[in-house]
Coordinates of C-alpha atoms and ligand atoms in Angstrom, one line a residue:
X1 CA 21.1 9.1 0.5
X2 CA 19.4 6.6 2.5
X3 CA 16.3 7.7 4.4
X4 CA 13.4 6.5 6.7
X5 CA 9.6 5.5 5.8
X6 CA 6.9 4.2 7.3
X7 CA 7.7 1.1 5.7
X8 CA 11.6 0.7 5.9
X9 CA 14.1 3.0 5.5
X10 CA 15.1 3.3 1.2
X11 CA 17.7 4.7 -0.6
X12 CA 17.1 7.9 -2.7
X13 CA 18.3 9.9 -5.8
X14 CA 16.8 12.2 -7.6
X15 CA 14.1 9.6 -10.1
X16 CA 14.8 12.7 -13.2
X17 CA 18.3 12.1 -13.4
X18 CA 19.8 8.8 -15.1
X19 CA 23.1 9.1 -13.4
X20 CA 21.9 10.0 -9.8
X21 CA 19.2 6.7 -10.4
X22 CA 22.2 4.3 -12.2
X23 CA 24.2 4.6 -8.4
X24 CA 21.4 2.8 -6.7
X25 CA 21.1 0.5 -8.5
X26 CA 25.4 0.4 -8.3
X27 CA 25.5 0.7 -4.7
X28 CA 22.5 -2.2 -4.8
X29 CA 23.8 -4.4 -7.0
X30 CA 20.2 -4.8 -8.4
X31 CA 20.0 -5.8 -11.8
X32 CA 18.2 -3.2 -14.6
X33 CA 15.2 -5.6 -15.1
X34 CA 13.9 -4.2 -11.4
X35 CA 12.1 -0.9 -11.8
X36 CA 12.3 1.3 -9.2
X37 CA 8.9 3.7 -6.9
X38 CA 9.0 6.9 -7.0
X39 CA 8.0 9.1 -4.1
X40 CA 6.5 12.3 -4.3
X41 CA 5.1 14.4 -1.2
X42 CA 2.2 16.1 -2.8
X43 CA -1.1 14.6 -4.3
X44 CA -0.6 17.1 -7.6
X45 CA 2.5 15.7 -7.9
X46 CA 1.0 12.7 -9.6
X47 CA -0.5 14.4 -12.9
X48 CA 2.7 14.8 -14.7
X49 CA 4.0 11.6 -13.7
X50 CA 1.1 9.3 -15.4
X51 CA -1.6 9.0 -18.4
X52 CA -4.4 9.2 -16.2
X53 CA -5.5 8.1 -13.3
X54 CA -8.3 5.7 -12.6
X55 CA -11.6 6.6 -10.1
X56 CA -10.4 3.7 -7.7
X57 CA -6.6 4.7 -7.5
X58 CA -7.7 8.3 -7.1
X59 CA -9.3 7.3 -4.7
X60 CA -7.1 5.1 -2.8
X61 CA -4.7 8.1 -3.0
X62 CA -7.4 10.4 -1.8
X63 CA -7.4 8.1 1.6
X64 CA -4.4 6.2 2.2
X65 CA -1.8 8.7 1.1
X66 CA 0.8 9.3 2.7
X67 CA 1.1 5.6 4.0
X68 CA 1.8 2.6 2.7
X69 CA 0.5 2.2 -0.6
X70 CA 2.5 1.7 -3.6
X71 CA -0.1 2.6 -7.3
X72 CA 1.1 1.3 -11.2
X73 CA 0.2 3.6 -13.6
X74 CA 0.9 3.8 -17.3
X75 CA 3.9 6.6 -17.2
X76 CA 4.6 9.7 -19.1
X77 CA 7.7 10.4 -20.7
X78 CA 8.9 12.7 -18.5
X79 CA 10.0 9.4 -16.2
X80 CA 13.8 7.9 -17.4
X81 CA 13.4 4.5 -18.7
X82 CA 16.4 3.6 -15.8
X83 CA 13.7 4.3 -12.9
X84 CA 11.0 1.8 -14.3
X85 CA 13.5 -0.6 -16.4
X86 CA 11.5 0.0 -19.5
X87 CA 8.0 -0.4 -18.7
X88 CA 5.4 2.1 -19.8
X89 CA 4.2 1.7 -16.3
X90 CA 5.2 3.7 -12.9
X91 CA 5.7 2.7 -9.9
X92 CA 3.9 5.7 -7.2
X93 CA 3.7 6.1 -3.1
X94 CA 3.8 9.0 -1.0
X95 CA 5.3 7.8 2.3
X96 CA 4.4 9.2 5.5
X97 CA 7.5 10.1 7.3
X98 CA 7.6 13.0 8.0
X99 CA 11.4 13.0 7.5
X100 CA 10.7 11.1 4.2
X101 CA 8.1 13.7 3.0
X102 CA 11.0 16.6 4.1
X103 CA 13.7 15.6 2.2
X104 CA 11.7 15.2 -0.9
X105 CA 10.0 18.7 -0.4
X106 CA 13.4 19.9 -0.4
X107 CA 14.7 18.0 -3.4
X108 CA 12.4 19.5 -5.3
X109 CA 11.6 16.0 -7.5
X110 CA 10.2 13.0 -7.0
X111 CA 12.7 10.5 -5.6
X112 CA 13.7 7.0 -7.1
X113 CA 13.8 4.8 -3.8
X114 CA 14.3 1.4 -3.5
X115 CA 14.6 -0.6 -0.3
X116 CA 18.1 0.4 1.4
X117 CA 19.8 -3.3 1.6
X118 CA 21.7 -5.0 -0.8
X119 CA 19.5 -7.2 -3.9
X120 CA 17.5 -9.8 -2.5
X121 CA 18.1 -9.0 1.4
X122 CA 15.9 -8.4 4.0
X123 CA 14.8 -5.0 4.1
X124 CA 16.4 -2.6 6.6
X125 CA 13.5 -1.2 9.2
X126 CA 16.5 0.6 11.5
X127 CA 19.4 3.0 10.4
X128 CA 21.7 0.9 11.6
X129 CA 20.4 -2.2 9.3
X130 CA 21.8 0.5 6.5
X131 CA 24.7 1.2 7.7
X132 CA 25.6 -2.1 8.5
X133 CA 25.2 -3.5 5.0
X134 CA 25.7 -0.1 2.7
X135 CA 27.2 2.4 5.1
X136 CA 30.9 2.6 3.3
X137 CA 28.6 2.4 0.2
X138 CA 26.6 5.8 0.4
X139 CA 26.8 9.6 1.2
X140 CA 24.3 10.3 3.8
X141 CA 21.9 8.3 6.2
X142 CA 19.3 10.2 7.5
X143 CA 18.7 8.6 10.8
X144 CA 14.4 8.6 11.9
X145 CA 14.3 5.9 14.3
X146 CA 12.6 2.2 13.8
X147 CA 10.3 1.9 11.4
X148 CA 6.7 2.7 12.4
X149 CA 5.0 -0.5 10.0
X150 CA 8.0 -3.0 9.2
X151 CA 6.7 -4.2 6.4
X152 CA 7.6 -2.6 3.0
X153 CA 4.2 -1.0 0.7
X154 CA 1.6 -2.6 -0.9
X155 CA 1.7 -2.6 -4.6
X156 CA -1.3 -2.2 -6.5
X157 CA -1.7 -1.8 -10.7
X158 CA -4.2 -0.3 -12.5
X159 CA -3.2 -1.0 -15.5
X160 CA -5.7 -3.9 -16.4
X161 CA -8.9 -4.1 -16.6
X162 CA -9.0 -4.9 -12.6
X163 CA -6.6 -3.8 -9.9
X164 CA -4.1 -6.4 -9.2
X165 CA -2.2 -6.9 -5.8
X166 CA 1.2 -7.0 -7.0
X167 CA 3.0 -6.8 -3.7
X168 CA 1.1 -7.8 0.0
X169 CA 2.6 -5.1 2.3
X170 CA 2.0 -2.8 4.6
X171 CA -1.6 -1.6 3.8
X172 CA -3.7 -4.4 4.3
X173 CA -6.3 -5.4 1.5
X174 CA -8.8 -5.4 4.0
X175 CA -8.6 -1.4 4.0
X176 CA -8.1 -1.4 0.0
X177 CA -11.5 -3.2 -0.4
X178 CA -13.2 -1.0 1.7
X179 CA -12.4 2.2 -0.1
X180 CA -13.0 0.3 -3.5
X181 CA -15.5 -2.0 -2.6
X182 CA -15.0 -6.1 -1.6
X183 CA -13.2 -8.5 -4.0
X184 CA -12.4 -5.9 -6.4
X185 CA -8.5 -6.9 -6.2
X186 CA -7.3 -9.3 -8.2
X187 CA -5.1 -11.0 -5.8
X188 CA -2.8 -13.8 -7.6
X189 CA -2.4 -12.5 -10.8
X190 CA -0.8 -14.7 -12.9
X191 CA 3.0 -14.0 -13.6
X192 CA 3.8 -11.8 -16.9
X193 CA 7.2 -13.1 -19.0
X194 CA 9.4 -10.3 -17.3
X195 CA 8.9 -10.1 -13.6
X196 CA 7.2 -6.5 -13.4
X197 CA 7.9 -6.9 -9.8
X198 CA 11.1 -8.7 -8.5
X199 CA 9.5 -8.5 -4.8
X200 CA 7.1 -11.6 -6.6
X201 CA 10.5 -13.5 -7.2
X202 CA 10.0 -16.8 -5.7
X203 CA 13.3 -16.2 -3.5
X204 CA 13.8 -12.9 -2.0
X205 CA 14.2 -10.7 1.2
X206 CA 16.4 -13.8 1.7
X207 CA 18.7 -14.2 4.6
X208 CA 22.0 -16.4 4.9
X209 CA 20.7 -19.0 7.1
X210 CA 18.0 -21.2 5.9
X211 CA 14.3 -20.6 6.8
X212 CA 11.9 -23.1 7.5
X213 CA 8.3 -21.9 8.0
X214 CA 5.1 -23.7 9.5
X215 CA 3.9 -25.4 13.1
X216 CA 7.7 -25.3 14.4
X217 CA 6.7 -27.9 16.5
X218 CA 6.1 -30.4 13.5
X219 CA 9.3 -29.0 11.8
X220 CA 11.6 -30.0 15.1
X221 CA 11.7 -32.9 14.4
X222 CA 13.6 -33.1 11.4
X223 CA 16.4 -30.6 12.7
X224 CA 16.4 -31.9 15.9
X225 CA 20.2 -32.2 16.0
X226 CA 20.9 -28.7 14.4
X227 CA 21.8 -25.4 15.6
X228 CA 18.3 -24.0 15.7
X229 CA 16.8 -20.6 15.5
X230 CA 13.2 -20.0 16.4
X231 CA 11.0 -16.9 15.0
X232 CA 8.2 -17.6 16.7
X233 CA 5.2 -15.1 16.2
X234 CA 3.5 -15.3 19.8
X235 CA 4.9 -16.1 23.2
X236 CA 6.4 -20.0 23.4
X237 CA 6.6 -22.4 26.2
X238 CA 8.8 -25.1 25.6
X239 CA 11.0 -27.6 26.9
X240 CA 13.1 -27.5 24.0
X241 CA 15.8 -25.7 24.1
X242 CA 16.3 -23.4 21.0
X243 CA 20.2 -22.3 20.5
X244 CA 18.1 -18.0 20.2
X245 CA 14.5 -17.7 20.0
X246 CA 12.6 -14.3 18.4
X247 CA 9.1 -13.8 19.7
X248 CA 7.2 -11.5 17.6
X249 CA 4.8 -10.4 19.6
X250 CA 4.3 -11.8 23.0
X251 CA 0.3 -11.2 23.2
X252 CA -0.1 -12.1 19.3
X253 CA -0.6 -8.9 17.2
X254 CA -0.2 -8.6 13.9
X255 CA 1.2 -5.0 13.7
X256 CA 3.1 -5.3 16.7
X257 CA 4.9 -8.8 14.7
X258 CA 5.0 -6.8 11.3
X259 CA 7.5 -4.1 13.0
X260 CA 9.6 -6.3 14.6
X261 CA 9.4 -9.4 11.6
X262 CA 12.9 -7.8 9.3
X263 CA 15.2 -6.6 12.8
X264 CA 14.4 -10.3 14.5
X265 CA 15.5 -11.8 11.1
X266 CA 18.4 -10.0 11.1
X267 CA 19.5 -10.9 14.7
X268 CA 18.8 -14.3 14.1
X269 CA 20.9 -14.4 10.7
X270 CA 23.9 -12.9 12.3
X271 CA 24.3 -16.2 14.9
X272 CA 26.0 -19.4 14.3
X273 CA 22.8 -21.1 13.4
X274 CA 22.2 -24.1 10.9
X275 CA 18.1 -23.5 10.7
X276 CA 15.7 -21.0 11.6
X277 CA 12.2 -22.1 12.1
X278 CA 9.6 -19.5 11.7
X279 CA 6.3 -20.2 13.0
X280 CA 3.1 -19.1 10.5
X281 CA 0.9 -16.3 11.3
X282 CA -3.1 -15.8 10.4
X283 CA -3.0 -14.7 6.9
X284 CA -5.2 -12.0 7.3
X285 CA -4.4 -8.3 7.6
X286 CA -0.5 -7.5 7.6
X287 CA -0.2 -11.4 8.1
X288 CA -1.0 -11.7 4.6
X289 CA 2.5 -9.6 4.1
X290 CA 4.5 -11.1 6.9
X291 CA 4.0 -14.8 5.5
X292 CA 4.4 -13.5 1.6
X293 CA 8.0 -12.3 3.3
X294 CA 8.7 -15.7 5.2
X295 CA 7.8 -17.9 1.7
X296 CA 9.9 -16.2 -0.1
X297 CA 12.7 -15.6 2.6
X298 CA 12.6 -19.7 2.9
X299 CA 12.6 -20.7 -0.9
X300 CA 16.3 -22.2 -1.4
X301 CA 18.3 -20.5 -3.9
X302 CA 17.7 -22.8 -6.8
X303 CA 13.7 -23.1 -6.4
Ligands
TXA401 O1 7.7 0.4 1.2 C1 8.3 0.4 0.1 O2 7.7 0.2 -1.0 C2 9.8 0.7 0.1 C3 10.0 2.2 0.6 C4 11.5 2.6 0.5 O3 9.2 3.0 -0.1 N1 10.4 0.5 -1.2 C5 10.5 -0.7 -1.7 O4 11.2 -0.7 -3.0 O5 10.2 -1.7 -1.2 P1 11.8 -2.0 -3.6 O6 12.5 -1.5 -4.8 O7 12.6 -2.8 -2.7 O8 10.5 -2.7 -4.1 C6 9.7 -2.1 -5.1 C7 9.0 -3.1 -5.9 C8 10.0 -4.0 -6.7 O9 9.7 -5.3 -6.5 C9 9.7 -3.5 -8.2 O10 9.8 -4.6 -9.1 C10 8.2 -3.1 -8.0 O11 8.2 -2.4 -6.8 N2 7.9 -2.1 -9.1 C11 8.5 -0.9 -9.4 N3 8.0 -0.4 -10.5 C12 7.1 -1.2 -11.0 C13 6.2 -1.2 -12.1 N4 6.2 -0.2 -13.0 N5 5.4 -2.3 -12.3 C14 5.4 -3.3 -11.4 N6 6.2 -3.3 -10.3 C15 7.0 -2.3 -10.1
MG402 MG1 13.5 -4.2 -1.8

């Protein structure tokens, strides 16, 4: 069943049963390699689930829980090897939903959720994004309105020696290092042999029509005679005119762009355009997140 977060809406089976976890990754088309989060409602829940748990993570849990954080933890073997493709780590986040936190309180087990769009897509931050894409796909949509951040989790490990950012999302480091103290996070850890997280693959949350991302205005240049798409991130005044142009946020904030960044995409990839130009944000806060999303979204297949 699909199902809203804070972050976007995800698609959910019950993370103890092989069979339930195998149809996402089915109905996905995501390959085995990807391990999947697993959502649980309660802060007990966690014990069973991992080895131990860290002073930092607890307390990052202790704080930002339910929200938008996403903690690797060496696993127990109560976890299927399906839901973290082999690892001996898990994948952990209580979302904040209160639809989210609902359906998993009735399950009665943690739930196995990945992002509800199709392997490599943009992320769907609507029920209607789902059912577009994986509606004739899946049992159930529950429908919670738009996304309240836009941006999927943050993903933090503690499985070395420091934390490592694994993921940029919707928690900004700026929070994490104040709860665990400034330039604690190792931010660009370097990549293991097996991606541990495909959301690091150099192309993903991809759409159809190419993305170019930087100063738009230097970029126009070079597609002057295209169909072009603008995502522009504040309000634009132009003479050019743009065949659809996305503003963000009119009055420049980064929340405000980080909710609308996926749905804009979306509108823009469903028009007969030959470019989209994206225009950079501050990297700072959920900025950080929103140009990790845009890099990756513009690498070309074969980078
Ligand atoms: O906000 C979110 O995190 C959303 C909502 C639905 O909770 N979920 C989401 O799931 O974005 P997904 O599957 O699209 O992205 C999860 C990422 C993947 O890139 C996966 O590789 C990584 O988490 N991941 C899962 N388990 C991991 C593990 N044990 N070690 C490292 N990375 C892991
Ligand atoms: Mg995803």
């Amino acid at each position: 069943m699909a199902f809203p977060t804070e972050t976007v809406y995800g698609l959910g089976a019950n993370a103890l049963n092989p069979l339930a976890v195998a149809r996402i990754f089915e109905i996905k088309n995501r390959p085995f390699f990807d391990p999947l989060i697993m959502h649980i409602a309660r802060h007990d829940e966690v014990r069973k689930l991992v080895i131990s748990v860290p002073l930092d993570a607890d307390r990052l849990m202790e704080r930002c829980w339910p929200g938008p954080l996403t903690i690797v933890l060496p696993k127990t073997e109560i976890i299927p090897d399906i839901v973290t493709a082999g690892l001996t780590t898990v994948a952990i986040r209580m979302p904040r939903h209160p639809m989210a936190l609902r359906l998993i309180q009735e399950a009665a087990c943690p739930v196995a959720a990945p992002s509800a769009n199709p392997f490599g897509y943009v992320s769907p931050t609507a029920a209607q994004h789902v059912r577009d894409q994986l509606g004739n796909k899946i049992d159930m949509i529950l429908d919670g309105g738009p996304c309240e951040v836009g941006l999927e989790s943050t993903i933090l490990s503690f499985c070395g020696d420091r934390p490592k950012l694994l993921r940029p999302g919707g928690l900004p480091l700026e929070e994490i290092e104040s709860i665990i103290g400034r330039g604690r996070v190792e931010l660009n850890p370097a990549k293991e042999a097996a991606p541990s997280s495909p959301g690091r693959l150099p192309r993903h949350y991809a759409p159809r029509i190419p993305i170019v991302v930087g100063e738009w205005g230097k970029n126009l240049e070079a597609y002057q005679n295209k169909r072009i798409g603008l995502l522009a991130f504040r309000k634009v005044n132009t003479p050019f005119s743009f065949c659809h142009v996305e503003v963000l946020s009119p009055r420049g904030d980064l929340q405000e762009a980080a909710v609308n960044l996926f749905a804009a995409i979306r509108r823009l990839d469903a028009l007969d355009l030959e470019v989209i130009l994206a225009e950079a944000v501050p990297e700072m806060g959920l900025g950080r997140a929103i140009m990790d999303r845009l890099r990756r979204a513009s690498k070309k297949p074969k980078e």
